[in-house]
Short mmCIF file of C-alpha atoms and ligand atoms in Angstrom, two decimals:
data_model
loop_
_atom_site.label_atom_id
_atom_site.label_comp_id
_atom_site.label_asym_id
_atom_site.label_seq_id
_atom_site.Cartn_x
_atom_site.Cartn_y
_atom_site.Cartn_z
CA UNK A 30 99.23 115.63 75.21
CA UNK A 31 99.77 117.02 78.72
CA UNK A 32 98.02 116.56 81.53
CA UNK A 33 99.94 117.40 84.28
CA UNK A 34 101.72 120.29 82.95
CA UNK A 35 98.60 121.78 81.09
CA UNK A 36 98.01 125.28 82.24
CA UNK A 37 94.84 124.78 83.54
CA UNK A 38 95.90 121.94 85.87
CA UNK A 39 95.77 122.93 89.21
CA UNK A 40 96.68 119.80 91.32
CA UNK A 41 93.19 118.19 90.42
CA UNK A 42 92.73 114.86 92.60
CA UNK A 43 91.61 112.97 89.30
CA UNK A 44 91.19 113.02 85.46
CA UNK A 45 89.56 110.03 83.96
CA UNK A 46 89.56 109.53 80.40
CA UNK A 47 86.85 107.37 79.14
CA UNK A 48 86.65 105.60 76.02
CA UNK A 49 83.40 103.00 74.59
CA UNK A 50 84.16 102.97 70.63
CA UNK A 51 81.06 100.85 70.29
CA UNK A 52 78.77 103.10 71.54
CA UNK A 53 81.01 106.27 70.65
CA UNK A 54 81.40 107.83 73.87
CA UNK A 55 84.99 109.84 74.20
CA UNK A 56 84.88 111.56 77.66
CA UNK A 57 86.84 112.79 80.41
CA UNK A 58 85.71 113.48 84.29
CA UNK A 59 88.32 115.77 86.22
CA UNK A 60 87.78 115.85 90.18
CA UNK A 61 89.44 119.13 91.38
CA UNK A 62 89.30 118.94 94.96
CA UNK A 63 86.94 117.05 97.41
CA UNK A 64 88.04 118.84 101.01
CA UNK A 65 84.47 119.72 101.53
CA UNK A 66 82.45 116.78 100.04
CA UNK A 67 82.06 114.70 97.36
CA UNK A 68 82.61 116.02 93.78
CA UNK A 69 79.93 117.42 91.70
CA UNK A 70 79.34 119.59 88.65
CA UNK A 71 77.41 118.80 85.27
CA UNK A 72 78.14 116.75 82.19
CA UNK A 73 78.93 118.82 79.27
CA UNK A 74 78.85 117.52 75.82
CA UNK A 75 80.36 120.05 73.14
CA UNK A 76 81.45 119.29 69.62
CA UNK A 77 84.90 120.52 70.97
CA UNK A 78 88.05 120.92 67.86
CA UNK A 79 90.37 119.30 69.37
CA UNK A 80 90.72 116.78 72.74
CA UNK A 81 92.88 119.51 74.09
CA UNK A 82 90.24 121.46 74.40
CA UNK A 83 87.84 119.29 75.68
CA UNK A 84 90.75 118.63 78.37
CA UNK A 85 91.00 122.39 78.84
CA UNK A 86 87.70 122.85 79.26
CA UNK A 87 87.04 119.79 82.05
CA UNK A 88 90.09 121.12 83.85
CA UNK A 89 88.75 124.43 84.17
CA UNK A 90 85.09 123.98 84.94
CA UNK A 91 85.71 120.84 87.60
CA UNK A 92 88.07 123.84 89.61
CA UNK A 93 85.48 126.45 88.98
CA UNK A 94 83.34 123.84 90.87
CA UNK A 95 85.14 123.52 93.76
CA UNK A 96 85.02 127.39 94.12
CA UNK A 97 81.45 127.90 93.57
CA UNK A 98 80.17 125.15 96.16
CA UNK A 99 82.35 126.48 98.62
CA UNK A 100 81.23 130.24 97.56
CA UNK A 101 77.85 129.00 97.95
CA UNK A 102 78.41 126.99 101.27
CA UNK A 103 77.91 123.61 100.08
CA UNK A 104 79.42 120.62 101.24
CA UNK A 105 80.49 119.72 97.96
CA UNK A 106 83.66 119.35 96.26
CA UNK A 107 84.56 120.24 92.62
CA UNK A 108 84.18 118.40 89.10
CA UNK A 109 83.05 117.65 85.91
CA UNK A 110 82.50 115.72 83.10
CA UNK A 111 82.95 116.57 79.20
CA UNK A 112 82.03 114.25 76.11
CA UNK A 113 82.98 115.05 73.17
CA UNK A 114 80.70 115.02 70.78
CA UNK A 115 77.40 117.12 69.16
CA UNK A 116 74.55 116.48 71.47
CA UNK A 117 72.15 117.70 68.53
CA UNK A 118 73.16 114.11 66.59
CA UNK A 119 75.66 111.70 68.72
CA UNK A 120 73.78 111.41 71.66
CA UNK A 121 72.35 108.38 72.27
CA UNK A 122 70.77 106.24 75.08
CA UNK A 123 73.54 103.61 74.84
CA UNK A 124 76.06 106.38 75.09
CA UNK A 125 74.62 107.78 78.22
CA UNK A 126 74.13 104.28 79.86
CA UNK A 127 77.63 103.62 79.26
CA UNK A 128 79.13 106.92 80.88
CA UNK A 129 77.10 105.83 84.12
CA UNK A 130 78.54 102.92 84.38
CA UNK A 131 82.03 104.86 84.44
CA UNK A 132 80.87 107.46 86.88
CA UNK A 133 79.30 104.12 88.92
CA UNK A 134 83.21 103.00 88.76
CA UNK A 135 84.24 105.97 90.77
CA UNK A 136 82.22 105.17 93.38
CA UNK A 137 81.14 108.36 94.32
CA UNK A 138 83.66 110.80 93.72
CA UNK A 139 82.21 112.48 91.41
CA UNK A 140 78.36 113.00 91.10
CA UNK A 141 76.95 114.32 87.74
CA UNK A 142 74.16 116.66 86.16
CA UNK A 143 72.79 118.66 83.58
CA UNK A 144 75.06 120.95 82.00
CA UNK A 145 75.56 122.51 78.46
CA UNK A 146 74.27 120.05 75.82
CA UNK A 147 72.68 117.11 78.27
CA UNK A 148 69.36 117.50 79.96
CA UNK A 149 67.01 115.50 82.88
CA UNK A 150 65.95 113.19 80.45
CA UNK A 151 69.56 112.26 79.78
CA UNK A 152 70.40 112.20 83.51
CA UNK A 153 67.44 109.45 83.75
CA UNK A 154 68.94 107.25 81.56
CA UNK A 155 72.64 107.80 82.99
CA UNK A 156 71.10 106.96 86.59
CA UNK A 157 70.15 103.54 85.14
CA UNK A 158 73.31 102.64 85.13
CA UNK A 159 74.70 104.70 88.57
CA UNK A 160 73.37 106.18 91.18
CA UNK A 161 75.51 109.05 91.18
CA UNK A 162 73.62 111.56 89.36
CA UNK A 163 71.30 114.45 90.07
CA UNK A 164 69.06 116.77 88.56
CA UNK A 165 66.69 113.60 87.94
CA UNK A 166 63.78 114.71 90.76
CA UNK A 167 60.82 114.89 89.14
CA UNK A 168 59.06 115.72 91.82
CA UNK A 169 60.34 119.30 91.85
CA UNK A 170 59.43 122.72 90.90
CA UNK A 171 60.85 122.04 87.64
CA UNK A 172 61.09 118.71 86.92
CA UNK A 173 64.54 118.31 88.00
CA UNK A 174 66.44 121.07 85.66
CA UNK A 175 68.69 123.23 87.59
CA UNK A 176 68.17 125.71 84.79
CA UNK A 177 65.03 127.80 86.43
CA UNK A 178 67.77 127.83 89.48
CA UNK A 179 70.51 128.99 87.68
CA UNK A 180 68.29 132.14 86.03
CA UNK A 181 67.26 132.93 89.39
CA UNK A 182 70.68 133.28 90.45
CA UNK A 183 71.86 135.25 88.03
CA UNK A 184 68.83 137.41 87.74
CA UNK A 185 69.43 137.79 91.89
CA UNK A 186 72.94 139.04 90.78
CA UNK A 187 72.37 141.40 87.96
CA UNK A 188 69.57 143.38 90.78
CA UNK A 189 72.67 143.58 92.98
CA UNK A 190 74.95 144.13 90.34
CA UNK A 191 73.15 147.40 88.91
CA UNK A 192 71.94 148.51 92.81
CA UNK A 193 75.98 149.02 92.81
CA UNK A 194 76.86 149.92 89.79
CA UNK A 195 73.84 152.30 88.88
CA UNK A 196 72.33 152.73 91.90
CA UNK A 197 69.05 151.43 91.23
CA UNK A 198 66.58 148.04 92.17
CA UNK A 199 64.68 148.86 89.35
CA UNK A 200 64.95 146.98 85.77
CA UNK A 201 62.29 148.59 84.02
CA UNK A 202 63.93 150.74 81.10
CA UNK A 203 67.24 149.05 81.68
CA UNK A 204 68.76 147.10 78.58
CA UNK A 205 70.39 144.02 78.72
CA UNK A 206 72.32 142.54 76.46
CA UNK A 207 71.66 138.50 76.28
CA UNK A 208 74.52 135.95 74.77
CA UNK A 209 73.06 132.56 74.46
CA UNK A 210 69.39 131.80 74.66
CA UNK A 211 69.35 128.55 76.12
CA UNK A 212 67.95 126.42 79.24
CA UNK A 213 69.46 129.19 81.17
CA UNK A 214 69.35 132.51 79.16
CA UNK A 215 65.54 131.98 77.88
CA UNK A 216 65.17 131.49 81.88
CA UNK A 217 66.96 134.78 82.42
CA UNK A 218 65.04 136.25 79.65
CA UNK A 219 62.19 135.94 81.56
CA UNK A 220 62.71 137.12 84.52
CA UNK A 221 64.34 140.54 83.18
CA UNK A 222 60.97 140.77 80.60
CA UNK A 223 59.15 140.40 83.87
CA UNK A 224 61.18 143.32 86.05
CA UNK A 225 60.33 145.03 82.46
CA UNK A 226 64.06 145.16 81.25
CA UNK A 227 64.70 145.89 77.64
CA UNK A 228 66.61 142.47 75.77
CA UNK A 229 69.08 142.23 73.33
CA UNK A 230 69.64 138.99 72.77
CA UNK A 231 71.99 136.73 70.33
CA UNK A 232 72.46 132.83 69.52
CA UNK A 233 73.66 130.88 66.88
CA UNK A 234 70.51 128.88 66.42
CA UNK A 235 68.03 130.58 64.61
CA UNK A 236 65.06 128.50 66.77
CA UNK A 237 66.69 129.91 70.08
CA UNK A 238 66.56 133.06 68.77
CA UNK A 239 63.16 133.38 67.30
CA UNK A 240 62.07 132.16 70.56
CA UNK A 241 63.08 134.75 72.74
CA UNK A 242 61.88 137.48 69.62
CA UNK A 243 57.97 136.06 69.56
CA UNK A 244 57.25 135.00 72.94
CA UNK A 245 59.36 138.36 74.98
CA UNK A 246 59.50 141.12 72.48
CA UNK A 247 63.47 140.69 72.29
CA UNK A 248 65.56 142.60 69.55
CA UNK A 249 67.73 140.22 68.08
CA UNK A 250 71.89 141.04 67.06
CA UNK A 251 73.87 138.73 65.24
CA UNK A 252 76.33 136.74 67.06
CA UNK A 253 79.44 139.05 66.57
CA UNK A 254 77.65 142.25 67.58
CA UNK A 255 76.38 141.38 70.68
CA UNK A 256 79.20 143.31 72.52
CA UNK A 257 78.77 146.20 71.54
CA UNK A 258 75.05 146.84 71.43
CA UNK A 259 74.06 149.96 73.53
CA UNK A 260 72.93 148.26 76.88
CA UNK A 261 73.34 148.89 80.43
CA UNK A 262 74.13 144.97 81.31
CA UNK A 263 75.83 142.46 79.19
CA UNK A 264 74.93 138.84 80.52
CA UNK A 265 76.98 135.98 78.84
CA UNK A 266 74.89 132.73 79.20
CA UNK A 267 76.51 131.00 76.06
CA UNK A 268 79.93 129.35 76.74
CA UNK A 269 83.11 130.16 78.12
CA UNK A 270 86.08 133.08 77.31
CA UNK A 271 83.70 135.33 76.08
CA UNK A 272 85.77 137.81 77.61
CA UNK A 273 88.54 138.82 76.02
CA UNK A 274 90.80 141.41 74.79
CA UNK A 275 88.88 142.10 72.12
CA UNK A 276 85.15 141.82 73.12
CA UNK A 277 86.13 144.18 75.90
CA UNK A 278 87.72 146.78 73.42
CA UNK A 279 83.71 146.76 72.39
CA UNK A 280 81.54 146.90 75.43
CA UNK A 281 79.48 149.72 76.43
CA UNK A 282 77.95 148.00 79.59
CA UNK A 283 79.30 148.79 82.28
CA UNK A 284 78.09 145.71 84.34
CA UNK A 285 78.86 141.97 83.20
CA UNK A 286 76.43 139.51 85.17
CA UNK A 287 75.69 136.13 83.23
CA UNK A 288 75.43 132.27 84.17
CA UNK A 289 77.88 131.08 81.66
CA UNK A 290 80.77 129.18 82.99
CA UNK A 291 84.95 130.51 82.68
CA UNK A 292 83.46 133.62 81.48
CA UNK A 293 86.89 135.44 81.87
CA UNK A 294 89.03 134.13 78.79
CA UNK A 295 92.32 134.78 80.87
CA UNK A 296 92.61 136.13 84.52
CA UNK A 297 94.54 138.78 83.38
CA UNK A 298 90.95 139.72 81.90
CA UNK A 299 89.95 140.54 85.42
CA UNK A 300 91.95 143.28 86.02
CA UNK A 301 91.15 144.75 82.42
CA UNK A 302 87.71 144.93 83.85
CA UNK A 303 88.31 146.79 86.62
CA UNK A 304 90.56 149.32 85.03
CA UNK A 305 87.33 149.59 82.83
CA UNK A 306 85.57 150.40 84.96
CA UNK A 307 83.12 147.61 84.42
CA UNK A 308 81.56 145.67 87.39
CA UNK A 309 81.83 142.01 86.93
CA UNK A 310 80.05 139.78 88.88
CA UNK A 311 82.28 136.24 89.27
CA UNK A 312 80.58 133.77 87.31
CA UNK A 313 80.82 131.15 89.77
CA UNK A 314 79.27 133.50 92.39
CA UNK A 315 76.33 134.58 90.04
CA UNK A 316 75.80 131.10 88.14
CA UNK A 317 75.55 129.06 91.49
CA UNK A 318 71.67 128.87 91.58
CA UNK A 319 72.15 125.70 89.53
CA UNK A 320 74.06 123.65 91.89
CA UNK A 321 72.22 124.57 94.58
CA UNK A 322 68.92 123.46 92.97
CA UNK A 323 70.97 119.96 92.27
CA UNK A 324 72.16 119.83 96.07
CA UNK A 325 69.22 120.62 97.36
CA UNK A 326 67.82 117.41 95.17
CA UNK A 327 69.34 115.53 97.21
CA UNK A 328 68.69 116.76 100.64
CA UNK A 329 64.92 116.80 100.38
CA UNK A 330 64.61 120.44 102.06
CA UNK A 331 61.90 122.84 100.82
CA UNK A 332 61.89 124.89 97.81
CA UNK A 333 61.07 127.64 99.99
CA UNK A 334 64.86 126.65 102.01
CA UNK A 335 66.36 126.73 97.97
CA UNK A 336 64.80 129.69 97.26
CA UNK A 337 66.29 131.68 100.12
CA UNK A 338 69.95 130.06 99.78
CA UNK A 339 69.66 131.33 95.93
CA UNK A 340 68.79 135.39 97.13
CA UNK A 341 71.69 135.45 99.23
CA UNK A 342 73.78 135.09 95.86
CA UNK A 343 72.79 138.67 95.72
CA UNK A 344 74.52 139.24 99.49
CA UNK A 345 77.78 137.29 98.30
CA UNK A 346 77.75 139.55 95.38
CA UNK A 347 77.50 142.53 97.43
CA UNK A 348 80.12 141.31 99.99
CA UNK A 349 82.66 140.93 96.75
CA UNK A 350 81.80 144.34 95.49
CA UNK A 351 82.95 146.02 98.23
CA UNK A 352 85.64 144.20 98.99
CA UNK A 353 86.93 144.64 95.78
CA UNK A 354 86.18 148.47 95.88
CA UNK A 355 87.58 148.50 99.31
CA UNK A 356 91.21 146.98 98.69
CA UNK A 357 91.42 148.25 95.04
CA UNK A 358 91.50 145.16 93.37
CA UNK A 359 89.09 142.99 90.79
CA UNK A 360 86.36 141.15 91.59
CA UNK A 361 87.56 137.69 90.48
CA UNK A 362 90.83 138.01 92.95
CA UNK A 363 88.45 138.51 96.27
CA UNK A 364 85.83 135.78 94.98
CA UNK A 365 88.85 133.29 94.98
CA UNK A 366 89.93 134.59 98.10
CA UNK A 367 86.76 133.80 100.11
CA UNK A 368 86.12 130.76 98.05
CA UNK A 369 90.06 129.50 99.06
CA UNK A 370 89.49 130.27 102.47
CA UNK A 371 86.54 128.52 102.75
CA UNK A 372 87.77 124.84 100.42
CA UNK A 373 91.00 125.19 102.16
CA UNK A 374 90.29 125.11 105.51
CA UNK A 375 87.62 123.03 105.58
CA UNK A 376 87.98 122.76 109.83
CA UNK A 377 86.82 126.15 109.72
CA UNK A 378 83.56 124.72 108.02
CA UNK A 379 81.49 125.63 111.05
CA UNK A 380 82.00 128.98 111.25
CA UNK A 381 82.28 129.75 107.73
CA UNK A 382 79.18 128.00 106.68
CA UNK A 383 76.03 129.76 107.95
CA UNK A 384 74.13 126.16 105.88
CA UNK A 385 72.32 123.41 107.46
CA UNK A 386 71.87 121.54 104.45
CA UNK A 387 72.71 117.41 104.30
CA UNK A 388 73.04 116.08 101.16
CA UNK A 389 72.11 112.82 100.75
CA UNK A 390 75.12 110.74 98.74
P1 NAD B 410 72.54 125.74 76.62
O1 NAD B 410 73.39 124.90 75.73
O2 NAD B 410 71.13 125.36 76.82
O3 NAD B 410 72.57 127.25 76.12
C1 NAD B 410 73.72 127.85 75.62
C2 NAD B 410 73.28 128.64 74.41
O4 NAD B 410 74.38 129.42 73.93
C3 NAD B 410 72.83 127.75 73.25
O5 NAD B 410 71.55 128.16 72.82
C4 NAD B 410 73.90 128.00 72.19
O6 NAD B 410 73.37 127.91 70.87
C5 NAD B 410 74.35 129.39 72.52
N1 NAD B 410 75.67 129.75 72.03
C6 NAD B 410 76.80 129.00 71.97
N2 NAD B 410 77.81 129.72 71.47
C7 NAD B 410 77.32 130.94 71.21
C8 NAD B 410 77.88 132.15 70.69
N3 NAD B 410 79.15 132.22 70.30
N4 NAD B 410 77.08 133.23 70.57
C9 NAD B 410 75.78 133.18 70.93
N5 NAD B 410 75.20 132.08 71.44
C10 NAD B 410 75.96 130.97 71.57
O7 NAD B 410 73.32 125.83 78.01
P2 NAD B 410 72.74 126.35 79.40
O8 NAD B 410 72.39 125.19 80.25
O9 NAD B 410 71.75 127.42 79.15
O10 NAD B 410 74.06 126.97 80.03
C11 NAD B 410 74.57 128.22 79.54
C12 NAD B 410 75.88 128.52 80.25
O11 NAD B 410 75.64 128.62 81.65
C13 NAD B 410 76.97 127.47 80.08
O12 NAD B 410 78.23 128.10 80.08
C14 NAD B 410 76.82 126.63 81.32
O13 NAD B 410 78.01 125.96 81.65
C15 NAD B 410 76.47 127.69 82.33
N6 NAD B 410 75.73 127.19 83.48
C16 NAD B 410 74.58 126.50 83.29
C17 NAD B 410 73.88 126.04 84.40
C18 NAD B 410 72.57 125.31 84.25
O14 NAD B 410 71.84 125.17 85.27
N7 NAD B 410 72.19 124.88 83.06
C19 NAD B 410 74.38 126.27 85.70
C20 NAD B 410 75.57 127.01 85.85
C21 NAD B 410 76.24 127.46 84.73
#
């Protein structure tokens, strides 16, 4: 299997496999690029088919990091870590003790959190072993998951994402169509139910699902026909490639704001998008609530200072909008722009970044 030649390699600094066959851990950590900082992005563990795409995956999100802390204006670097594995049934303490000892190895390259399929009770047990984790800070708003954060964001994003699209602020009587009611989307769910949205909503466990129907009033879709319900915003807040080809041939929003990560299955889909018609709003731009919450961890600055850095996710949004509409081109290229500009040049840091924040690593 290829690493170097994979098409989703894109000159990453360093790919760690990691094997314990006593405790069952199979993972990989991929460090994208540290120009601005130390690397750091959530541990995802995913039942994946095959190790290829579990090395797809890790190659993909640990880049996507490097572009959304820079986005963001953190001094962070990207990565990520993937096990393989169900985190429903092969999760165990031993397991998690033993991939912080591995991340300990790397002496702070790479710093890890919550992601898909791990939680802060998980990243207590993995800082037993290193002390290069996050998302563990009890003492905050929420106990340490980036989660609440990450909804924020993206419910900061979809308000500027319809004030541009549909020229309005206001939610109420607006539908929006929900993939994935996790940590993040049950977050989202919230918030919309709150602005007095109308949700649609879809997961493939029943208990997520009956969730978001009893305690918010949603109408639930099976999985498949989530893209083409009749709603003004689709959010996708399950996991990646979601769109394709073929979910686009089906969607009647017209906006696409959600927190899942790699939302675009190729990058061709970008342009797709804007031939649509359809306002996307970059998932790293939108999703980056999260990792702000985790930075902000570790900097011991207010809530009040994370709560402001998350709005402005609305601003960046705005900025790419027009851009985009300015210079006739999709969304994704000019968030990649300003992202590049920023990670690559990193002596340009001080102008660029309008942050005071100092992470403590
Ligand atoms: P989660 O595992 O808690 O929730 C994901 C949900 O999607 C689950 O309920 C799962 O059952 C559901 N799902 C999976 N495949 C589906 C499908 N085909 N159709 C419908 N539902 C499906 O994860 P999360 O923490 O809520 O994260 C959601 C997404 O947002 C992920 O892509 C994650 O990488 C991204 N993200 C999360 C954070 C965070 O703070 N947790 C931050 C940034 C980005």
């Amino acid at each position: 299997m290829s690493v170097f030649s994979h098409l989703e390699f894109d000159n990453h600094q360093q790919v760690v496999f990691i094997s314990d066959e006593a405790v069952g851990l199979k993972a990989i950590i991929a460090v994208h690029n540290t120009n601005l900082g130390p690397s750091l992005g959530g541990c995802r563990m995913w039942p994946y088919a095959s190790d290829s795409d579990a090395i797809a995956d890790v190659l993909r999100l640990s880049k996507g990091m490097t572009y959304k802390s820079a986005i963001a204006g953190l001094p962070l670097g990207g990565g990520k870590c993937v096990i393989i594995g169900d985190h429903r049934r092969q999760k165990t303490p031993q397991l998690l003790r033993a991939l912080g000892q591995q991340i300990e190895n790397l002496s702070g390259s790479y710093i890890t959190a919550e992601d898909s399929g791990t939680c802060v009770a998980d990243m207590q047990i993995i800082s037993q072993t290193t002390q290069y984790v996050s998302g563990v800070q009890e003492n905050t708003l929420h106990k340490g998951d980036p989660s609440p954060s990450t909804a924020l964001g993206v419910f900061v994003g979809i308000k500027a994402a319809i004030h541009y699209q549909l020229n309005t602020l206001d939610l109420s009587g607006l539908t929006i169509a929900v993939q994935g009611i996790g940590n993040v989307g049950f977050h989202l769910c919230q918030y919309l139910k709150a602005a007095g949205a109308n949700l649609i909503v879809a997961d493939i466990f029943a208990d997520n699902v009956n969730r978001a129907v009893s305690q918010l009033g949603a109408k639930a879709v099976p999985s498949n026909e989530i893209y083409s319900v009749d709603a003004d915003v689709f959010a996708p807040c399950a996991m990646g490639g979601s769109l394709n080809i073929e979910s686009l041939s089906k969607m009647r929003a017209t906006v696409i704001a959600g927190a899942a990560n790699n939302q675009l299955a190729r990058p061709e889909v970008a342009k797709l998008l804007q031939q649509k018609g359809i306002l996307y709003a970059p998932d790293y731009v939108i999703n980056a609530g999260g990792i702000l919450d985790i930075a902000y961890q570790r900097s011991g600055a207010s809530l009040a200072a994370l709560n402001t850095h998350i709005e402005r996710i609305g601003d960046t949004l705005t900025e790419i909008f027009v851009r985009a509409e300015q210079s006739n081109t999709s969304t994704d290229l000019v968030a990649n722009q300003l992202a590049e500009e920023i990670f690559q040049r990193p002596d340009l840091q001080t102008t660029n970044s309008t942050n005071n924040i100092t992470i403590n690593l």
